Structure formats: C-alpha cells, structure tokens
Coordinates of C-alpha atoms and ligand atoms in Angstrom, one line a residue:
M1 CA -303.8 -127.6 106.5
T2 CA -299.9 -126.7 107.5
L3 CA -297.4 -128.4 106.7
T4 CA -295.5 -130.8 108.8
R5 CA -291.9 -131.3 109.6
Q6 CA -291.8 -134.4 107.4
D7 CA -293.6 -132.7 104.5
A8 CA -290.5 -130.2 104.7
V9 CA -288.1 -132.8 105.0
A10 CA -289.8 -134.1 101.7
L11 CA -289.8 -131.0 100.1
D12 CA -286.0 -131.0 100.7
A13 CA -285.9 -134.3 99.3
A14 CA -287.3 -133.6 95.8
D15 CA -285.4 -130.1 95.9
P16 CA -283.1 -130.0 92.6
L17 CA -280.9 -127.1 94.3
A18 CA -280.6 -129.0 97.4
G19 CA -276.9 -130.0 96.4
F20 CA -275.9 -126.6 96.5
R21 CA -275.9 -126.2 99.9
S22 CA -272.6 -127.6 100.0
A23 CA -271.4 -124.6 97.8
V24 CA -271.1 -122.6 101.2
V25 CA -269.6 -123.4 104.5
I26 CA -272.2 -124.3 107.1
D27 CA -270.1 -124.0 110.5
D28 CA -272.6 -125.1 113.0
P29 CA -275.5 -127.5 111.6
D30 CA -277.7 -126.7 114.3
L31 CA -277.8 -122.8 113.4
I32 CA -280.7 -121.5 111.3
Y33 CA -279.3 -118.5 109.4
L34 CA -282.1 -116.2 107.9
D35 CA -280.1 -113.3 107.6
G36 CA -278.2 -113.6 103.8
N37 CA -280.0 -110.7 103.0
S38 CA -277.8 -108.8 105.4
L39 CA -274.5 -110.7 105.0
G40 CA -274.5 -113.7 102.5
R41 CA -272.8 -116.9 103.8
L42 CA -269.0 -117.5 102.8
P43 CA -269.1 -119.7 99.8
S44 CA -266.4 -122.9 100.1
A45 CA -264.8 -121.6 96.7
S46 CA -263.8 -118.1 98.5
L47 CA -261.5 -119.7 101.0
H48 CA -259.4 -121.2 98.2
V49 CA -259.7 -117.6 96.0
A50 CA -258.7 -115.8 99.1
D51 CA -255.8 -117.7 99.7
H52 CA -254.5 -117.4 96.2
V53 CA -255.1 -113.9 95.9
V54 CA -252.9 -113.1 99.2
R55 CA -250.6 -115.8 98.9
E56 CA -249.4 -116.1 95.1
E57 CA -250.9 -112.8 93.4
W58 CA -249.9 -110.4 96.3
G59 CA -247.4 -112.6 98.0
R60 CA -245.6 -113.9 95.2
G61 CA -246.8 -111.7 92.5
L62 CA -245.9 -108.9 94.3
V63 CA -246.4 -105.5 92.0
R64 CA -246.5 -107.2 88.9
S65 CA -249.9 -108.7 89.6
W66 CA -251.1 -105.1 88.7
Q67 CA -250.9 -106.2 85.0
D68 CA -253.9 -109.0 85.7
W69 CA -255.5 -106.8 88.6
I70 CA -255.9 -103.7 86.5
D71 CA -258.6 -104.8 84.1
R72 CA -260.7 -107.1 87.3
P73 CA -263.1 -104.1 88.2
Q74 CA -264.6 -104.3 84.7
Q75 CA -264.0 -108.3 84.4
V76 CA -265.6 -108.9 87.5
G77 CA -268.6 -106.1 86.5
D78 CA -269.2 -108.4 83.1
L79 CA -269.6 -111.4 85.1
L80 CA -272.1 -109.7 87.4
A81 CA -273.8 -107.9 84.6
M82 CA -274.0 -111.4 82.5
H83 CA -275.5 -113.7 85.2
L84 CA -277.6 -111.3 87.4
L85 CA -277.9 -107.8 86.1
G86 CA -279.3 -108.5 82.5
A87 CA -276.7 -106.0 81.5
A88 CA -274.1 -106.2 78.6
S89 CA -270.2 -106.2 78.8
G90 CA -268.8 -103.3 79.4
E91 CA -271.6 -101.8 81.2
V92 CA -270.9 -102.6 84.9
L93 CA -268.0 -101.5 87.2
I94 CA -267.2 -103.2 90.6
C95 CA -266.0 -100.3 92.8
D96 CA -266.2 -98.5 95.8
S97 CA -269.5 -98.8 98.2
T98 CA -273.0 -98.6 97.3
T99 CA -273.4 -95.4 98.9
V100 CA -270.7 -93.8 97.3
N101 CA -271.6 -95.1 93.7
L102 CA -275.1 -93.7 94.4
Y103 CA -273.7 -90.3 95.0
K104 CA -271.5 -90.5 91.8
L105 CA -274.3 -91.5 89.6
L106 CA -276.8 -89.1 91.0
A107 CA -274.4 -86.3 90.9
A108 CA -273.3 -86.8 87.6
V109 CA -276.9 -86.7 86.2
L110 CA -277.5 -83.6 88.1
D111 CA -274.5 -82.3 86.8
E112 CA -276.0 -83.1 82.8
R113 CA -279.2 -81.2 83.5
P114 CA -278.7 -78.2 85.5
G115 CA -282.1 -76.8 84.4
R116 CA -283.9 -79.2 86.4
R117 CA -284.1 -78.5 90.2
V118 CA -286.0 -81.4 91.5
I119 CA -284.6 -84.8 93.0
V120 CA -287.5 -87.6 93.9
T121 CA -287.1 -90.5 96.4
D122 CA -289.5 -92.4 98.8
D123 CA -289.7 -92.1 102.6
D124 CA -289.0 -95.8 103.1
N125 CA -286.0 -95.9 100.8
F126 CA -282.9 -97.4 102.4
P127 CA -281.3 -94.8 104.7
T128 CA -278.0 -94.3 102.9
D129 CA -280.1 -93.5 100.0
R130 CA -282.2 -91.2 101.7
Y131 CA -279.4 -89.5 103.4
V132 CA -277.2 -89.0 100.0
V133 CA -280.4 -87.8 98.0
Q134 CA -280.9 -85.4 101.3
G135 CA -277.0 -84.1 100.8
L136 CA -277.1 -83.4 97.2
A137 CA -280.3 -81.5 97.6
A138 CA -278.8 -79.4 100.4
Q139 CA -275.4 -78.9 98.6
R140 CA -277.0 -77.9 95.2
S141 CA -280.2 -76.2 96.8
L142 CA -282.4 -78.4 94.9
E143 CA -286.3 -79.3 95.8
L144 CA -286.3 -83.0 97.4
R145 CA -289.9 -84.4 96.5
V146 CA -290.5 -87.5 98.7
I147 CA -293.2 -90.1 97.7
R148 CA -294.9 -91.8 100.6
A149 CA -294.3 -95.3 100.4
D150 CA -297.1 -97.7 101.7
P151 CA -295.2 -99.2 104.4
V152 CA -296.2 -102.9 103.2
H153 CA -296.5 -103.0 99.3
G154 CA -294.3 -99.9 98.8
L155 CA -294.5 -97.5 96.2
S156 CA -297.9 -97.0 94.0
M157 CA -297.5 -96.5 90.1
R158 CA -300.3 -93.5 91.0
A159 CA -298.0 -91.8 93.4
I160 CA -294.9 -91.9 90.8
V161 CA -296.4 -90.8 88.0
E162 CA -297.6 -87.9 90.4
A163 CA -293.9 -87.0 91.8
V164 CA -292.0 -87.9 88.6
R165 CA -292.7 -85.0 86.4
D166 CA -290.7 -82.9 83.9
D167 CA -289.2 -80.5 86.6
V168 CA -287.4 -83.8 88.1
A169 CA -283.7 -84.4 87.0
V170 CA -283.1 -87.6 88.5
A171 CA -284.9 -90.3 90.6
A172 CA -283.5 -92.9 93.2
F173 CA -285.4 -95.8 93.8
S174 CA -284.8 -99.3 95.3
H175 CA -286.0 -102.4 93.3
V176 CA -286.8 -104.4 96.4
A177 CA -287.7 -102.4 99.6
Y178 CA -285.1 -103.3 102.4
R179 CA -288.0 -103.4 104.9
S180 CA -291.0 -104.8 103.4
G181 CA -289.2 -106.8 100.7
A182 CA -291.9 -105.4 98.2
L183 CA -290.7 -105.5 95.0
L184 CA -291.1 -102.2 92.2
D185 CA -291.9 -103.0 88.6
M186 CA -288.7 -101.4 87.2
A187 CA -290.0 -101.5 83.5
A188 CA -293.0 -99.7 84.6
V189 CA -291.2 -96.7 86.4
N190 CA -288.7 -96.6 83.7
A191 CA -291.4 -96.0 81.3
V192 CA -293.1 -93.1 83.3
A193 CA -289.8 -91.7 83.8
A194 CA -289.0 -91.9 80.2
G195 CA -292.1 -90.3 79.2
Q196 CA -291.1 -87.0 81.5
G197 CA -287.3 -87.2 80.4
V198 CA -286.4 -88.0 84.0
R199 CA -283.5 -90.4 84.6
V200 CA -284.0 -93.2 87.2
V201 CA -280.9 -94.8 89.7
W202 CA -282.1 -97.9 90.7
D203 CA -280.4 -99.3 94.0
V204 CA -280.6 -103.2 93.3
A205 CA -278.7 -104.0 96.5
H206 CA -281.6 -106.3 97.8
S207 CA -282.4 -107.7 94.5
V208 CA -279.1 -108.6 93.0
G209 CA -278.9 -112.6 93.4
A210 CA -282.1 -112.8 94.8
V211 CA -284.5 -112.1 92.0
P212 CA -283.9 -111.8 88.3
V213 CA -282.8 -108.2 87.6
H214 CA -283.3 -107.4 83.6
L215 CA -281.5 -103.9 83.7
H216 CA -281.9 -103.8 79.9
D217 CA -285.0 -105.4 79.1
D218 CA -286.6 -102.9 81.8
G219 CA -285.1 -99.9 79.9
A220 CA -282.9 -99.1 83.2
E221 CA -280.6 -96.5 82.6
L222 CA -278.1 -96.0 85.7
A223 CA -278.0 -98.7 88.5
V224 CA -276.0 -99.5 91.7
G225 CA -276.0 -102.2 94.4
C226 CA -273.8 -104.2 96.7
T227 CA -272.6 -107.7 96.9
Y228 CA -272.0 -108.8 100.5
K229 CA -275.5 -109.6 100.8
Y230 CA -277.3 -112.6 98.5
V231 CA -273.9 -112.2 96.0
N232 CA -272.1 -113.5 99.1
A233 CA -268.8 -111.5 98.3
G234 CA -268.3 -111.1 102.2
P235 CA -268.3 -108.0 104.6
G236 CA -267.4 -104.6 102.9
S237 CA -266.8 -106.2 99.9
P238 CA -267.1 -103.6 96.7
A239 CA -270.3 -102.7 95.1
F240 CA -271.1 -101.9 91.7
L241 CA -272.5 -99.6 89.4
Y242 CA -274.4 -99.6 86.0
V243 CA -274.2 -97.0 83.4
R244 CA -276.1 -98.1 80.0
S245 CA -273.6 -98.1 77.1
D246 CA -275.3 -95.1 75.5
L247 CA -274.9 -92.7 78.4
Q248 CA -271.3 -93.5 79.3
D249 CA -269.6 -90.5 77.3
R250 CA -272.7 -88.1 78.3
L251 CA -272.3 -88.6 82.0
R252 CA -269.3 -87.6 84.4
S253 CA -268.3 -89.1 87.7
P254 CA -268.3 -86.0 90.3
I255 CA -264.9 -87.6 91.3
W256 CA -262.2 -87.0 89.0
G257 CA -259.8 -89.9 90.4
W258 CA -257.1 -91.5 88.1
F259 CA -258.9 -94.8 87.9
G260 CA -261.5 -93.0 85.6
Q261 CA -258.6 -91.6 83.3
R262 CA -258.0 -92.4 80.0
A263 CA -254.4 -94.0 79.3
Q264 CA -254.1 -93.7 83.4
F265 CA -250.4 -94.8 83.6
E266 CA -249.4 -91.9 81.1
M267 CA -249.9 -89.8 84.2
A268 CA -251.2 -86.8 82.5
E269 CA -251.5 -83.3 83.2
C270 CA -255.5 -82.9 82.9
Y271 CA -258.5 -85.1 83.8
D272 CA -259.6 -87.0 80.7
P273 CA -262.1 -89.5 81.4
E274 CA -262.3 -92.9 79.3
P275 CA -265.1 -93.1 77.2
A276 CA -266.4 -96.0 78.8
V277 CA -267.9 -97.3 82.4
T278 CA -264.4 -97.4 83.9
R279 CA -264.6 -93.4 84.2
F280 CA -266.7 -94.1 87.2
G281 CA -264.2 -95.5 88.9
A282 CA -262.2 -93.6 91.4
G283 CA -259.1 -94.7 93.5
T284 CA -257.5 -98.1 93.6
P285 CA -260.1 -100.8 94.0
S286 CA -259.7 -103.9 96.6
V287 CA -258.2 -106.6 94.7
L288 CA -259.0 -109.2 97.4
G289 CA -262.7 -107.8 97.4
L290 CA -263.0 -108.2 93.5
A291 CA -262.0 -112.0 93.4
L292 CA -264.4 -112.7 96.5
V293 CA -267.1 -110.5 94.3
A294 CA -266.0 -112.8 91.3
A295 CA -266.2 -115.9 93.6
G296 CA -269.4 -114.9 95.0
V297 CA -271.0 -114.2 91.3
R298 CA -270.0 -117.8 90.4
S299 CA -271.6 -119.6 93.4
L300 CA -275.1 -118.2 92.1
A301 CA -274.2 -118.3 88.2
D302 CA -273.4 -122.3 88.9
V303 CA -277.0 -122.6 89.8
G304 CA -278.7 -119.9 87.8
I305 CA -281.1 -117.1 89.4
E306 CA -284.0 -118.4 87.6
A307 CA -283.9 -121.9 89.6
L308 CA -282.9 -119.9 92.5
R309 CA -286.0 -117.3 92.4
A310 CA -288.3 -120.4 91.9
K311 CA -287.2 -121.9 95.0
S312 CA -287.1 -118.6 96.8
V313 CA -290.5 -117.7 96.0
A314 CA -291.4 -121.2 97.4
L315 CA -289.4 -120.8 100.5
T316 CA -290.6 -117.3 101.1
S317 CA -294.1 -118.6 100.8
L318 CA -293.6 -121.1 102.9
V319 CA -292.5 -118.4 105.6
V320 CA -295.8 -116.5 104.8
D321 CA -297.9 -119.7 105.4
L322 CA -296.2 -120.3 108.8
A323 CA -296.5 -117.2 109.9
D324 CA -300.3 -117.3 109.5
D325 CA -300.8 -120.4 111.2
W326 CA -298.4 -120.2 113.9
L327 CA -297.5 -116.7 114.6
A328 CA -300.4 -114.7 114.0
P329 CA -302.2 -115.9 116.8
L330 CA -298.9 -114.7 119.1
G331 CA -299.1 -111.1 117.6
F332 CA -297.1 -111.1 114.3
T333 CA -298.4 -109.4 111.0
V334 CA -296.8 -110.4 107.8
V335 CA -296.0 -106.7 106.4
T336 CA -294.8 -108.1 103.0
P337 CA -296.7 -108.5 100.0
R338 CA -298.4 -111.9 99.6
D339 CA -298.1 -112.0 96.1
P340 CA -294.7 -113.5 95.5
A341 CA -294.5 -111.7 92.0
R342 CA -294.4 -108.3 94.0
R343 CA -291.9 -109.4 96.9
G344 CA -288.1 -110.1 97.0
G345 CA -286.6 -112.8 98.6
H346 CA -287.3 -112.0 102.4
V347 CA -290.6 -111.6 104.4
A348 CA -290.9 -108.9 107.1
L349 CA -292.9 -109.7 110.6
A350 CA -294.3 -107.1 112.6
H351 CA -294.4 -107.5 116.1
R352 CA -294.6 -105.1 119.2
D353 CA -291.7 -107.1 121.0
A354 CA -289.6 -107.4 117.7
W355 CA -286.5 -106.6 119.6
P356 CA -286.4 -108.9 122.5
I357 CA -287.9 -111.7 120.0
C358 CA -284.8 -111.3 117.7
R359 CA -282.5 -111.0 120.1
T360 CA -283.5 -114.0 122.2
L361 CA -284.1 -115.8 119.1
V362 CA -280.4 -115.8 118.4
E363 CA -279.2 -116.1 121.7
Q364 CA -281.4 -118.9 123.2
R365 CA -282.9 -120.6 120.2
A366 CA -279.7 -120.3 117.4
V367 CA -281.9 -119.0 114.9
I368 CA -280.6 -115.6 113.2
P369 CA -283.2 -113.3 111.5
D370 CA -282.6 -109.8 111.9
F371 CA -284.1 -106.8 113.5
R372 CA -285.0 -103.3 111.5
A373 CA -286.7 -100.8 114.0
P374 CA -289.1 -100.3 115.4
D375 CA -291.0 -103.2 115.1
I376 CA -289.9 -106.0 112.3
V377 CA -288.1 -109.1 112.4
R378 CA -286.8 -109.5 108.7
V379 CA -286.5 -113.6 107.5
A380 CA -284.6 -114.3 104.4
P381 CA -284.8 -117.9 103.4
V382 CA -281.8 -117.5 101.0
P383 CA -282.6 -120.2 98.5
L384 CA -278.7 -121.4 97.7
Y385 CA -278.3 -122.5 101.1
T386 CA -281.3 -122.6 103.1
R387 CA -283.5 -126.2 103.4
F388 CA -287.3 -125.7 103.9
V389 CA -286.7 -127.8 107.0
D390 CA -284.9 -125.0 108.1
V391 CA -287.8 -122.4 107.6
W392 CA -289.8 -124.9 109.4
D393 CA -287.7 -125.2 112.2
G394 CA -286.8 -121.9 112.5
L395 CA -290.5 -120.5 112.7
D396 CA -291.4 -123.3 115.2
R397 CA -288.3 -122.2 117.2
L398 CA -290.0 -118.5 116.8
R399 CA -293.3 -119.8 117.7
D400 CA -292.2 -121.5 120.9
L401 CA -290.1 -119.0 122.0
V402 CA -293.0 -116.3 121.7
A403 CA -295.8 -118.5 122.9
S404 CA -293.4 -119.6 126.0
H405 CA -292.7 -115.7 126.7
A406 CA -289.0 -116.5 126.9
H407 CA -288.5 -113.3 125.2
V408 CA -290.1 -111.1 127.9
L409 CA -288.5 -113.2 130.7
A410 CA -285.0 -112.5 129.2
G411 CA -285.6 -108.8 130.0
T412 CA -285.2 -106.2 127.1
P413 CA -281.6 -104.1 127.1
S414 CA -281.7 -101.8 124.2
P415 CA -280.5 -103.0 120.9
P416 CA -276.6 -102.9 120.3
R417 CA -275.0 -100.7 117.5
V418 CA -275.8 -103.1 114.9
T419 CA -279.0 -104.8 114.4
Ligands
LIG501 C1 -277.8 -102.5 102.2 C2 -278.1 -101.5 100.9 C3 -277.2 -100.7 100.9 C4 -275.6 -100.4 101.5 O1 -275.0 -99.5 101.1 P1 -273.5 -99.2 101.5 O2 -273.1 -98.3 100.8 O3 -273.1 -101.0 101.5 O4 -273.5 -99.4 103.0 C5 -277.5 -99.4 100.3 N1 -278.8 -99.6 99.6 C6 -279.6 -100.8 99.8 C7 -281.3 -100.7 99.0 C8 -279.3 -101.9 100.7 O5 -280.1 -102.8 100.8

C-alpha cells in the first residue's frame, strides 16, 4: 500500500533530523528542490562566513590575512577528511577543480610507473573523468581500456577483475555513478587492484556528504571530489584531493607550482616539493571558496554522516516506492539499484520524454530535479533539507504533470546549455 500524504507528514514529525532543515536558506517554501546532487543549497551560516571573510579578513586585514589563509587548504582538508572521508589529518588538500585534481593524480601515478602502459576506466564514468583519461592516454600514447558498465547496476566485479590486470598503471572509477547512482564496493575494487599492483584514483564527487566514505578502511590510495554538491559549498567551490600518507613523497604533481614548494616564500631557484599532501597544490587558492567549504562541511558534521545516510536511504526508498506505484504506469522506469546498500543519494527515472518532463516540472510545478541525456530524470532528496512530504509532493506533481500531458502540450524546445 502506498504511503499517503498524511503518512509522509507523520514521518517528518518523527524525523530526528527535521530541525536541521533550518540550517539552510529556504527562499521559496513552495519550491521542491531535488537537485542538491548538482548544486547543494546555501547553508545559512555561509552568509555570515562569506561576509566575515570579505569584510574583515580581506577588507580590513588586507594582505596581512595571508598569515592565516596560507594553511587553510590543509586545515579545511583535515575537516573534510575527519567528518566525511574517513581519512587522516594531512591527507586531504582543498584545491583546484575535480577535473584538474584527477589529472594531477593520474599523471603522478603514470610518471611513477612508466613500465605500465594501460589506463582503465568505464564508459559510464562522469564525462570529465572520461575526457581526462582520454587526454592522458593520447598525450602519452597509452592504451585506454574502457569497461562497459551496466546502465543501472554500474560495474560488475567480474568486469573489473578482467580489466584490471598487471599491465595497468592506474584505474579511474567513480564511487557513486553520477547517472544511475550505483555505488561501487570500494574495498573490493581496491583489493583487486592491489593484487595486480594497480593504483586506483577514486572520484567521490557524488558520494562525499551523501554516503559514508571510508577511504582508509577501504584501502583507498588516491581520491578526488568536489564540494558544491552534497557538501553545499557553493557554485565553483574548490575541490579536494586525497593522497594516502605513505604515497605522498613517492608521487609528484605534474604541475610544479609554488603552492607545492617546500618553504614557499624562500622563493628558491628550483622546484623542491613539500614532503606532504600540500605538494599537490599549484597556484593561489580561493580563500572565499575555502571558507565556504569549511561552512559546508560543518553543516553536515553537525548532523553526522551516518544519520544523514540513514535518512537518505529512507527518502530514496520512498522515491522508488512512489515511482513504482504512480510513475511506472506512465512510462517511467527506475534505473537505480533497488537495494539501498548498492546506491548513493539519488534515484534515476528513465522516460522517453525526460527532457520535456523536466522542463515543465521546473517551469509549471515548482519542482527542480535534473535531466541527464538522453532519457533520465534525476531525483536527489538530500537528507539535510528534504522532507518526506517534499518527496511525496514532488512525485505527486510529477505524476499529475505527465498524466495530464502538460509536458507535451508545452512543446519541446531543445535543452539549454546547462541541464
Ligand atoms: C560533479 C562531478 C565532477 C565535476 O568536476 P568539476 O571539475 O568540478 O567540474 C567530476 N566527477 C564527478 C563524478 C562528478 O559527479
């Protein structure tokens, strides 16, 4: 039997996390935001943090503030490591974008092991990851071995075992698949790779802040990710990279920047990188961005990632149940693993009219999911600020929209530049 709206309201009343919704800015109470896996909401505290950094640290402190700013990439990295990544202090650096960090870590491993001529990734990996890997393979004349991923369940261990052999230098995998939401078994993949002497660079952009990430316990050596999705640090906020401590003096960034230099302000003649994660820094970091990353991490740390995950599982399970009951008869298919332990924080719904449905849902019904070509509507009920009744109402509006053919009547202009 499907949950009634009353039941959803009751679930919210009993939700121990309900009070944390006020930790973010909710500008329009009627708007149902289901796209926090693309751009997280604004934490209320970030308004004050941004004001302080701009007005006091920059406006008043001027260049003197660099005494404090200089260590922030590592300090905020420590915060992220402790609360959301299961890594140790000194292993995470906030810098650059996920794309650039992925390039740096992959290139560092390739430089470390010139004898191995293969890079592995999969055909459903995030576009920027696939492009970076393609670029490195082309620039260095390496073989690119691309695993075929199942569009719903992601990578099978069998396919990984077949591809990750001892001719491979490095593999790039996403922990949670951006489209289907399939969650890869990080520990199992690392064990396979370690058995063949292969390093793996994990992209945790779609898992950090959504599912507990245990880099250390799961045997991860290297990882990258972004902070503007579930970590709520704002558009274009700086990304992070993780290098396990024992690898830090063995791997070198391909970008020999001054922010990686030992005793940076001695302005030495030659590059001599820090024997620490900071060696993967390149140029001057975004100080405002760093402050917002710290505020974003704190917005989640106050709740705790385990509690967030528990509510996220309940919310995504509700999406799946309502989709089966209401949306399957309208032509939707759930294309996310049904076992909550095998998925991240969002649910993908396939429909042949996914684009016009998404567009009219935003424009006419005040529900914001997102569209992923060619036929997917992604629904991310982010547990920090999404109520059970939001999921109920959001899917009810979606059901009504499609049942009444409003998306067809609205016409179908092609997608804009950003979906
Ligand atoms: C969002 C996302 C990115 C984005 O990379 P940027 O360099 O920040 O644009 C990369 N990888 C994954 C898996 C993502 O989900």
